[in-house]
Every structure is written in structure tokens, then in C-alpha cells.
Coordinates of C-alpha atoms and ligand atoms in Angstrom, one line a residue:
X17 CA 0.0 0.0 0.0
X18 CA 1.3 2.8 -1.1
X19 CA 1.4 6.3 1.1
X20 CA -1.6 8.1 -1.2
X21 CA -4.1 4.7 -0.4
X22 CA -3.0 5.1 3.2
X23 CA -4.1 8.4 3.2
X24 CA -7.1 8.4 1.1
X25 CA -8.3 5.1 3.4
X26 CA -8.0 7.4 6.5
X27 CA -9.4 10.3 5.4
X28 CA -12.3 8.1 4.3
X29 CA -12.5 6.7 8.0
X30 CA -12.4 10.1 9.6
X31 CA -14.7 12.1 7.3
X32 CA -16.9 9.2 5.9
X33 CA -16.8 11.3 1.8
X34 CA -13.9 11.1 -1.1
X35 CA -14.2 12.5 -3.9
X36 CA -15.2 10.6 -7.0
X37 CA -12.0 10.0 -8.4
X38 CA -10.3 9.5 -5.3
X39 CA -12.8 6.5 -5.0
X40 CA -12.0 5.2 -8.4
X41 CA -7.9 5.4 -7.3
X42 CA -8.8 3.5 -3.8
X43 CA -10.7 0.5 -6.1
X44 CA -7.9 0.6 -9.5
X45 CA -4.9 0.9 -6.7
X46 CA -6.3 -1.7 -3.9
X47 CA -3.5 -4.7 -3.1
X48 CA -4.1 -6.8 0.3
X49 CA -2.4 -4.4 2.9
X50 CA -5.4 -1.6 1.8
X51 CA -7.8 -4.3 2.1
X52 CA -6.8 -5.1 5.9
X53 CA -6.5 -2.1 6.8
X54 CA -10.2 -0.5 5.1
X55 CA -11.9 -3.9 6.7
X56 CA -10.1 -3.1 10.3
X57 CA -11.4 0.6 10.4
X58 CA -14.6 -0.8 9.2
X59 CA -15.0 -3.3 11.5
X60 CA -14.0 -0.6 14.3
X61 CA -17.0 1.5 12.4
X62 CA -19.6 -1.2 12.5
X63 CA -19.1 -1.7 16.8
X64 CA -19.4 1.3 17.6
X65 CA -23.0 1.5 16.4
X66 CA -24.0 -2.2 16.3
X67 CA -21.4 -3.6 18.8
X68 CA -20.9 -7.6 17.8
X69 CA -24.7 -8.2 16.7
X70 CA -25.5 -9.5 13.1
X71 CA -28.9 -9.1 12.0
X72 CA -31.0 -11.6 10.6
X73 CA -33.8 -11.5 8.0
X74 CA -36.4 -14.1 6.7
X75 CA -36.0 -13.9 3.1
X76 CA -39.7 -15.3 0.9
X77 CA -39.1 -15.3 -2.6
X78 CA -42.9 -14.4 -2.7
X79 CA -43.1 -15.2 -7.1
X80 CA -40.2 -15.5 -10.1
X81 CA -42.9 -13.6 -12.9
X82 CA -41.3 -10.6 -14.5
X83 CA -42.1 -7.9 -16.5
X84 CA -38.5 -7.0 -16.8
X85 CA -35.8 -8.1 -18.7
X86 CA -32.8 -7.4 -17.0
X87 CA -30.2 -8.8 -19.3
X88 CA -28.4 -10.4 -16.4
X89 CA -31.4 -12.3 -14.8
X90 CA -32.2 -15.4 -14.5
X91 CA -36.0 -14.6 -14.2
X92 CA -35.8 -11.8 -16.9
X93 CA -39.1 -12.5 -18.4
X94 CA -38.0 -13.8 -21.9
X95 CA -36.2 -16.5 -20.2
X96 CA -38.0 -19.3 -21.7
X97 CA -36.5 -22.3 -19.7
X98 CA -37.7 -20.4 -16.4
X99 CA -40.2 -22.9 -14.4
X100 CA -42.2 -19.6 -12.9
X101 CA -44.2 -20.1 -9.8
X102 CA -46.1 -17.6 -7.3
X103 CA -46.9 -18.2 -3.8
X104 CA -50.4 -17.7 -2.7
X105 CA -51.1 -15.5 0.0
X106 CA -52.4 -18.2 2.0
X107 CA -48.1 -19.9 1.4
X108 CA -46.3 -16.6 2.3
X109 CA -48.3 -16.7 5.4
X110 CA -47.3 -19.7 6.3
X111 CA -43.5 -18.9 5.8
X112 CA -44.1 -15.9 7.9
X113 CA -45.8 -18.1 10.7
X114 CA -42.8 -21.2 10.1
X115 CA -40.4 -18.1 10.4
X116 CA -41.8 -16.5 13.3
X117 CA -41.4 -20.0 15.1
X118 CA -37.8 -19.8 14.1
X119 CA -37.1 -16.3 16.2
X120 CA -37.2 -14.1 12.5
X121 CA -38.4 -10.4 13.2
X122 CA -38.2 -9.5 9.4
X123 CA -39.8 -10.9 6.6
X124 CA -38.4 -9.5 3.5
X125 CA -41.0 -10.3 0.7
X126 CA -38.9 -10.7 -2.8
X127 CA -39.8 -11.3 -6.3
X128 CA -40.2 -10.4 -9.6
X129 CA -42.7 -7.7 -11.2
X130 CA -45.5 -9.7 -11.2
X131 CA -48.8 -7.8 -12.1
X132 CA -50.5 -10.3 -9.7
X133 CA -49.3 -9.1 -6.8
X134 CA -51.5 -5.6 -7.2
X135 CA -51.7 -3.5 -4.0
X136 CA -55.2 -4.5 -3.5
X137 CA -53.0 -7.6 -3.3
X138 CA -50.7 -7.2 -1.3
X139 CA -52.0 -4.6 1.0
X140 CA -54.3 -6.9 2.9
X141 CA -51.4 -9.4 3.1
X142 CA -48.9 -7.0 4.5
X143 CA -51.8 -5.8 7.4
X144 CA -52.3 -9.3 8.4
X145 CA -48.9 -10.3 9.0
X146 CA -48.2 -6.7 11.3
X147 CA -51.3 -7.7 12.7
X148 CA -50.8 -11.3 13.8
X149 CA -46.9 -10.5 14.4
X150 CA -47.2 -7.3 15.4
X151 CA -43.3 -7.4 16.6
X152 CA -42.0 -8.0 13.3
X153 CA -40.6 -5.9 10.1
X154 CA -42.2 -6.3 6.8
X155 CA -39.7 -5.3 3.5
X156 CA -40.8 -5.6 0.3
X157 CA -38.8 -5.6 -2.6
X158 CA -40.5 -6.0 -5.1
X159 CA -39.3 -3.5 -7.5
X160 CA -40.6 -0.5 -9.5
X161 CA -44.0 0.4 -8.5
X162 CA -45.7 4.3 -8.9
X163 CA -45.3 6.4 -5.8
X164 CA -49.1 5.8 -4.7
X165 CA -48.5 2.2 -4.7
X166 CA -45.3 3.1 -2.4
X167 CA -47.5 5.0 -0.1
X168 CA -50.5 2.2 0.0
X169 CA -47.9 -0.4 1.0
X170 CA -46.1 2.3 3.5
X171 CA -49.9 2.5 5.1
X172 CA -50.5 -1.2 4.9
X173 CA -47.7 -1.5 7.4
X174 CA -44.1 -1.6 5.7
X175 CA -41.4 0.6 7.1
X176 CA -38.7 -0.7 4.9
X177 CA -38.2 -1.0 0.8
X178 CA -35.6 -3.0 -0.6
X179 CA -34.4 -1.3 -4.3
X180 CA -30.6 -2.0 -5.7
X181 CA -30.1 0.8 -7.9
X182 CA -28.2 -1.6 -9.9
X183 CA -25.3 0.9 -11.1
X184 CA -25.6 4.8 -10.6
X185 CA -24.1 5.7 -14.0
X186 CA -26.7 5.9 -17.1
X187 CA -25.0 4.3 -19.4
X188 CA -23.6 1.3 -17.7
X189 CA -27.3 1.4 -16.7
X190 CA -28.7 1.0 -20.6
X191 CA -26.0 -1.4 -20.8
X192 CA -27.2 -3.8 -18.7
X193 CA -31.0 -3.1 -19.5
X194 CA -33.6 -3.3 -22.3
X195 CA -34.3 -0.1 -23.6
X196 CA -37.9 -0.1 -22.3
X197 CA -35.9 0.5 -18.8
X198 CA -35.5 4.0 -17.3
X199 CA -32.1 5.0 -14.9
X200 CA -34.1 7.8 -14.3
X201 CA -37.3 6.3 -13.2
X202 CA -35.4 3.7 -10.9
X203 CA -33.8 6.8 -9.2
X204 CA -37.0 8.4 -9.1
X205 CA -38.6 4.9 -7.3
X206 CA -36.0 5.6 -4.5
X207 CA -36.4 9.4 -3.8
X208 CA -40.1 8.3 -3.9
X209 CA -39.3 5.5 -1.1
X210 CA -37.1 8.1 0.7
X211 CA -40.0 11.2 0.6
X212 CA -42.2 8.4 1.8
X213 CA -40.8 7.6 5.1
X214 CA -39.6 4.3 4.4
X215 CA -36.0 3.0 5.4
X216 CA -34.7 2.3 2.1
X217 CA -32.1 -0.2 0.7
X218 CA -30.3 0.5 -2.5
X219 CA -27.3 -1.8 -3.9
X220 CA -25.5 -2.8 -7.3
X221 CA -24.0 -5.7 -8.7
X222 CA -20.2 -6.1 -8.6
X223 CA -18.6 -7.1 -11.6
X224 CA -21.6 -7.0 -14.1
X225 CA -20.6 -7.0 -17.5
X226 CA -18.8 -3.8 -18.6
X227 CA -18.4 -1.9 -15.1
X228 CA -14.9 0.3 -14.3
X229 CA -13.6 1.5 -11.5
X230 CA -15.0 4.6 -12.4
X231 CA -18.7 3.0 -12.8
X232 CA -18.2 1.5 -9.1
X233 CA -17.4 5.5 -7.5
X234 CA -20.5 6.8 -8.7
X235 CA -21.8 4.2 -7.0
X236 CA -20.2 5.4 -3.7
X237 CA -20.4 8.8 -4.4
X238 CA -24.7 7.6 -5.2
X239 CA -24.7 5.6 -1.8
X240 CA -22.8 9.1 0.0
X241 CA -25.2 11.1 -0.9
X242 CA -28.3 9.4 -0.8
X243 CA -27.1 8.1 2.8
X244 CA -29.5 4.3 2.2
X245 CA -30.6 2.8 5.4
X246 CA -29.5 -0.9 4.1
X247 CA -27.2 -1.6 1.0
X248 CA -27.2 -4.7 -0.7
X249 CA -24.0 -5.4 -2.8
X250 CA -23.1 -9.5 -4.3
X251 CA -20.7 -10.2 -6.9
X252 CA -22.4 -10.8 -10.4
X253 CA -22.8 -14.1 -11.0
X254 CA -23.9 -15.6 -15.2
X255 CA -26.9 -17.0 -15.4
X256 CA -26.7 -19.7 -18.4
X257 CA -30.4 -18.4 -20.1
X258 CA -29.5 -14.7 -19.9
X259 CA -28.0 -12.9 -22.3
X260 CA -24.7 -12.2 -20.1
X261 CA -24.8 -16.4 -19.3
X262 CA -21.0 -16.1 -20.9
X263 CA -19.8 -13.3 -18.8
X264 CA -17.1 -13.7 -16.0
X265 CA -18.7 -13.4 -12.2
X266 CA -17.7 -10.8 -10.2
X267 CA -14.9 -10.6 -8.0
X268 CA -15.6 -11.9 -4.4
X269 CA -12.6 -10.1 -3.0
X270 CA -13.9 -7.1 -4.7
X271 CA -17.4 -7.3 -3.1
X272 CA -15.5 -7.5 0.5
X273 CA -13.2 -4.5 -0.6
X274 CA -16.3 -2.5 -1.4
X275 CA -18.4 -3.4 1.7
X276 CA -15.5 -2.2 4.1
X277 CA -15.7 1.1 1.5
X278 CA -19.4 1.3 1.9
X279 CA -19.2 0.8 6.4
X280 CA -17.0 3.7 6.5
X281 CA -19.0 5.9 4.3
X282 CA -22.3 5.7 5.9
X283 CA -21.1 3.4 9.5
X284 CA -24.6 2.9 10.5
X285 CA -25.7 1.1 7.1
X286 CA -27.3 -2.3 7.0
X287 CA -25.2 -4.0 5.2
X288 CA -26.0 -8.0 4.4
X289 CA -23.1 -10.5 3.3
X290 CA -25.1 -11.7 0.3
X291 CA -26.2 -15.2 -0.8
X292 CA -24.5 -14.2 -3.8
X293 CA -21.1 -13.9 -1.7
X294 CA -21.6 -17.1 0.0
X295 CA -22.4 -18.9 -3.5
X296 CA -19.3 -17.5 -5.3
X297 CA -17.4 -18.6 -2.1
X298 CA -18.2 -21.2 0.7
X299 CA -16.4 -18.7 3.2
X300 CA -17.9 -15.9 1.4
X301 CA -20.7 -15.2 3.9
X302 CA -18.1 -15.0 6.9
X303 CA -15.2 -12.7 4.6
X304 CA -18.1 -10.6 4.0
X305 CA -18.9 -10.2 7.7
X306 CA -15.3 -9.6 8.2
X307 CA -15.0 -7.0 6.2
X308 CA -18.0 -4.8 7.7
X309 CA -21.3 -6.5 6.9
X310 CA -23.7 -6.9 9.7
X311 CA -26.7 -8.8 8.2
X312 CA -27.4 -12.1 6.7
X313 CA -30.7 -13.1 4.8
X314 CA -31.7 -17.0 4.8
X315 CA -34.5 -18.5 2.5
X316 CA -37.6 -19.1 4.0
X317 CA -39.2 -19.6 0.9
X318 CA -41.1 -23.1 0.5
X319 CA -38.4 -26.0 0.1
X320 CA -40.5 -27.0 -3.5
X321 CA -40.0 -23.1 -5.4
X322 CA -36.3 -22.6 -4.1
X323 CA -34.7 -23.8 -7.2
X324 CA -36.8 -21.6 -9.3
X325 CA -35.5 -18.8 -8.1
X326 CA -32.5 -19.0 -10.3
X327 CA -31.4 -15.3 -10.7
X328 CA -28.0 -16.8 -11.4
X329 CA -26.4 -20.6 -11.8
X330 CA -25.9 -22.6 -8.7
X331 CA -27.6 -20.4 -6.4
X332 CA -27.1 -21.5 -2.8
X333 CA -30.6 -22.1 -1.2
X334 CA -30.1 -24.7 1.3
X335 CA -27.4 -25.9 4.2
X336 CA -26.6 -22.2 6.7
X337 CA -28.8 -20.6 3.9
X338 CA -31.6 -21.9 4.8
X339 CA -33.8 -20.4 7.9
X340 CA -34.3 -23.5 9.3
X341 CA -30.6 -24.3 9.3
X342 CA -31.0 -20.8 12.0
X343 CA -28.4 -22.7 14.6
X344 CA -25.6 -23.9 12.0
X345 CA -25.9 -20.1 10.9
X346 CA -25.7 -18.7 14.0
X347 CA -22.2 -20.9 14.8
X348 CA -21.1 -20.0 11.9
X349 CA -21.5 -16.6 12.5
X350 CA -20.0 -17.4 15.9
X351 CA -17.4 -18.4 14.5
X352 CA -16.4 -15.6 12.6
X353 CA -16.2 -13.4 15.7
X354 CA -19.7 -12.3 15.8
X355 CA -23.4 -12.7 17.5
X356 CA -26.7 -13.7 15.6
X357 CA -29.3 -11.9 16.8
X358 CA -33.3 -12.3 15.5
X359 CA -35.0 -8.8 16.5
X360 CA -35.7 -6.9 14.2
X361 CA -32.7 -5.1 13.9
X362 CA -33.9 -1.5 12.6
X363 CA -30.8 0.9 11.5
X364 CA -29.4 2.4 14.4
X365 CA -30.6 6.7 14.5
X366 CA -27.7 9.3 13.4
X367 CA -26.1 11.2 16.5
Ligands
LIG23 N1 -37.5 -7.4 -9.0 C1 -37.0 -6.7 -7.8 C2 -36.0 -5.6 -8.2 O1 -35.8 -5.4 -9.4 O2 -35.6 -4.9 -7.3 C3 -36.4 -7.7 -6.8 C4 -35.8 -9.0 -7.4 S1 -34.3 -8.8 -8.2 C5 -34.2 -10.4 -8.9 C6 -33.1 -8.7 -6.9 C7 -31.7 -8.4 -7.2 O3 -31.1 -9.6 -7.7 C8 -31.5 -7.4 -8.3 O4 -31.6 -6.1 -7.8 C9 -30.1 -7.7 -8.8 O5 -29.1 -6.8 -8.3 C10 -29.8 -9.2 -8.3 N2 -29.5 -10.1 -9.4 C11 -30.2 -10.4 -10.5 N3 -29.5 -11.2 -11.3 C12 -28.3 -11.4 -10.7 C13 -27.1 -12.0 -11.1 N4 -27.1 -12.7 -12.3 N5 -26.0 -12.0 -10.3 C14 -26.1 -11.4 -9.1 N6 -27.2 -10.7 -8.7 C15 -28.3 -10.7 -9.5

């Protein structure tokens, strides 16, 4: 590591903001030493706010129909070897009430853009879970919707949104989307999220096809600004229908430099070790908590839809990354120095 890194790395500690092209030299310059020392500060970052507690969350893949075709999902809509499912109402209640039985405190409710799930949908469904669990978090993620929809769900009960912004520069954006796809209407989604009071998740992709250094600081300078409440970043991995099914994954030691990067620019993020990290990597999951993260998200989807949910090959879904493998998680986590812990886990208030 070289004395500019050093410095750049504790300036970043100290005043939590680079510049962008100071971030683009910290990623293009980066060798092991750098690493150690960003994870280090970060993990120093993450105790003082969270102390050695690692969040949990149930994560329902609630239906694999999309409108979308992302070029680098598995469930991109023109994916014609995609076995699509949709849980009932009726099933994601019954992973909630399974879940609940486990210790989980937050259901995040993924899928696709499927116009089935309307809000006249999905409202009812939200209130009865707060009501029957009225201890636990409710997060969708379930994409682009208008800002009314945002606002009927927000009153339905949901305090938190989960919305990667995929990559904060507009072309690499186009690049990686049909044309029918708007940077701008994705960004808009999230300042809708924001204005409506919900704690908001954005994220990206590491290593999707074409993305620089320079592509991955306007990510960070993005994620400065817009300060998320959780962050989701996972190495890219192919998916063998999409059109990117040749493309090389993403760099797990990348993902890890980037999470310690992302702890010290906003400390109090939620910030989960990905089942993407831990399916590029069997240690994945524990390098990532090593390196800042504070959250990990097991299936709790049915056991019979898991392998559907193919957003990219080999997708882990079962073993620690499964909610009812909750104990072999929670030594693992152990193991890497920290504490599971099921409450709910909301992201600790600014000074
Ligand atoms: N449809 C919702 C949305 O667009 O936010 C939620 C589901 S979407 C499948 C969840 C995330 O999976 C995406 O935001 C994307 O970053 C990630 N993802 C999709 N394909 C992937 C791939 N091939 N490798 C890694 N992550 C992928």
C-alpha cells in the first residue's frame, strides 16, 4: 500500500466522503495491505454502532414472474426455460408463521414484477402479518411500482423497501437493460421511497458486464449522498439463459473491498453478506462479515419453489442458507467473531 491509499483510506475513515475519483484510485490501486487495513477501520466502524450483533432476516421469494428483462437475470421475463411459480397468500403466510417460530423479526417479501401481486393484493397481506406478528418488520422488494403504490404499502404497514439501484451511472445502466428501462425512473422509485418515510435499501452488482472503477465510484459517491438505510452489494454471477450467461462473475474479494468502503461511508448502514457472496465462495458469507457486513438473509421460501428462483447458476438455497438451518448459521456466525441476533434489527438513528 502505497502512502496516497494510506491516506485516502483514512481520510475516508475520519470524514466518511472522497471524492469521486479519489474512490476510483482507492478500487484501481487496492493490493491486500489496503484491504486489511479498510476492513479493520470498518470493522471498528460497524461496533461502535451495532457492537458484535449481526442481523438476521427471513428472506420469501414471494413469485419468479417478471415484467422486466434485465439482461443479467435469471428470471428476466424472456427467459424461456424459467419454471415460474407464485406463492399464494395463503403460502407466504405460512413462511411468515414457520419463520416466526424460528425467532425471525423480518420478513423481506422478494420477487419479480409480477402484475399479480396488485396493491389490493398485497395490502391486505402486509396488514395481516403486522397484525398477527405485530413485533415483526415487513420489506418488500419487489421493484418498480408508482409512488401511490409506495404509499399504499407504506400505510399497509411496511417501514422498509428494498431497491438495488443496480449501477448509478446511465450508461452502464442502458447497458445492462432493455431499452424499455429508465435510470431515471429507478432513481425516481428511490427518492419516492425516501419522501415516503420508508427506510430504504439500495445496492449494485459487482462485476456486471462492462463496469470500471469509475462505474463503481459513482456508485459510492450515489450511496454518500443518498445516505441508504440498508445496502445490498453480491458479486455478479452468469446466469446460463440470460444474455450475459458467458460473462465472467464478479470478484468476491472485490465485493469485500467494497463493503468495508461502503461501512465507512455511511457506518450505520445495513449491510447484508449476500447469498451471492456465499455462493461464489463457501467462506464468502463470513469474509463478508469480516469486512463490515452486519446482516445475513436466509430462505424461507417453500423448500418446493427454491430452485426456481435461479437469478443466477448454482444459487445456494439450502445448508446455513436456509432459515431452518437458523443454529448452524448462527455458529457460523459465531465463528467468525460475531453474535446472531433475530430482533428486528432497525438501522441504528444518526447522532
Ligand atoms: N424485482 C425486484 C427488483 O428489481 O428490485 C427484486 C428482485 S431482483 C431479482 C433482486 C436483485 O437480484 C437485483 O436487484 C439484482 O441486483 C440481483 N441479481 C439479479 N440477477 C443477478 C445475477 N445474475 N447475479 C447477481 N445478482 C443478480
Amino acid at each position: 500500500m502505497d502512502r496516497r491509499q494510506e491516506t485516502l483510506i483514512r481520510r475516508l475513515a475520519e470524514n466518511h466522503r472522497l471524492e469521486t475519483e479519489e474512490y476510483a484510485a482507492l478500487i484501481r490501486e487496492r493490493d491486500p495491505e489496503s484491504a486489511a487495513l479498510l476492513a479493520e477501520l470498518a470493522v471498528a466502524e460497524r461496533r461502535k454502532w451495532y457492537g458484535d450483533a449481526v442481523y438476521t432476516r427471513g428472506l420469501i421469494e414471494i413469485s419468479n414472474h417478471c415484467r422486466n428483462d434485465c439482461c443479467y437475470c435469471g428470471i428476466r421475463r424472456s427467459n424461456r426455460n424459467c419454471d415460474r411459480y407464485r406463492l399464494t397468500p395463503e403460502e407466504i403466510m405460512s413462511c411468515c408463521e414457520e419463520g416466526y417460530g424460528l425467532g425471525f423479526r423480518t420478513f423481506v417479501m422478494q420477487g419479480g414484477e409480477d402484475g399479480y401481486y396488485t396493491d389490493d393484493r398485497l395490502c391486505p397481506l402486509i396488514r395481516e402479518i403486522k397484525a398477527r406478528w405485530p413485533d415483526c418488520d415487513v420489506t418488500p422488494s419487489l421493484g418498480e411500482r408508482s409512488r401511490e403504490s409506495y404509499a399504499r404499502l407504506r400505510a399497509a404497514g411496511a417501514d422498509r423497501y428494498l431497491l438495488r439501484h443496480e449501477t448509478a451511472d446511465p450508461d452502464h445502466y442502458a447497458a445492462l437493460h432493455p431499452p424499455e428501462m429508465s435510470f431515471q425512473h429507478r432513481m425516481g422509485c428511490l427518492k419516492d421511497l425516501r419522501d415516503l418515510g420508508y427506510q430504504v435499501g439500495c445496492g449494485f452488482m459487482v462485476g456486471s458486464p462492462g463496469q470500471t472503477a469509475e462505474h463503481l465510484a459513482k456508485d459510492l459517491t450515489f450511496i454518500e449522498k443518498f445516505q441508504p438505510e440498508m445496502c445490498g452489494i453480491g458479486p455478479f454471477l452468469p446466469q446460463k439463459d440470460t444474455p450475459f450467461g458467458g460473462e465472467a462473475p464478479g470478484s468476491g474479494e472485490l465485493t469485500c473491498f467494497l463493503l468495508s468502503v461502503i461501512r465507512l461511508i455511511v457506518p450505520r448502514v445495513l449491510l447484508p453478506a449476500t447469498t451471492a457472496l456465499g455462493t461464489l465462495d463457501p467462506f464468502g458469507r463470513e469474509k463478508g462479515l469480516m469486512a463490515g457486513a452486519n446482516v445475513v438473509m436466509p430462505n424461507l421460501s417453500p423448500m418446493s419453489v427454491r430452485q426456481e428462483y435461479a437469478l443466477y447458476d448454482n444459487k445456494i438455497a439450502t445448508g446455513e442458507e436456509s432459515a431452518q438451518s437458523r443454529d448452524r448459521l448462527a455458529e457460523r456466525v459465531r465463528n467468525a467473531g460475531f453474535r446472531l441476533v433475530m430482533d428486528r434489527g432497525d438501522c441504528a438513528r444518526s447522532e
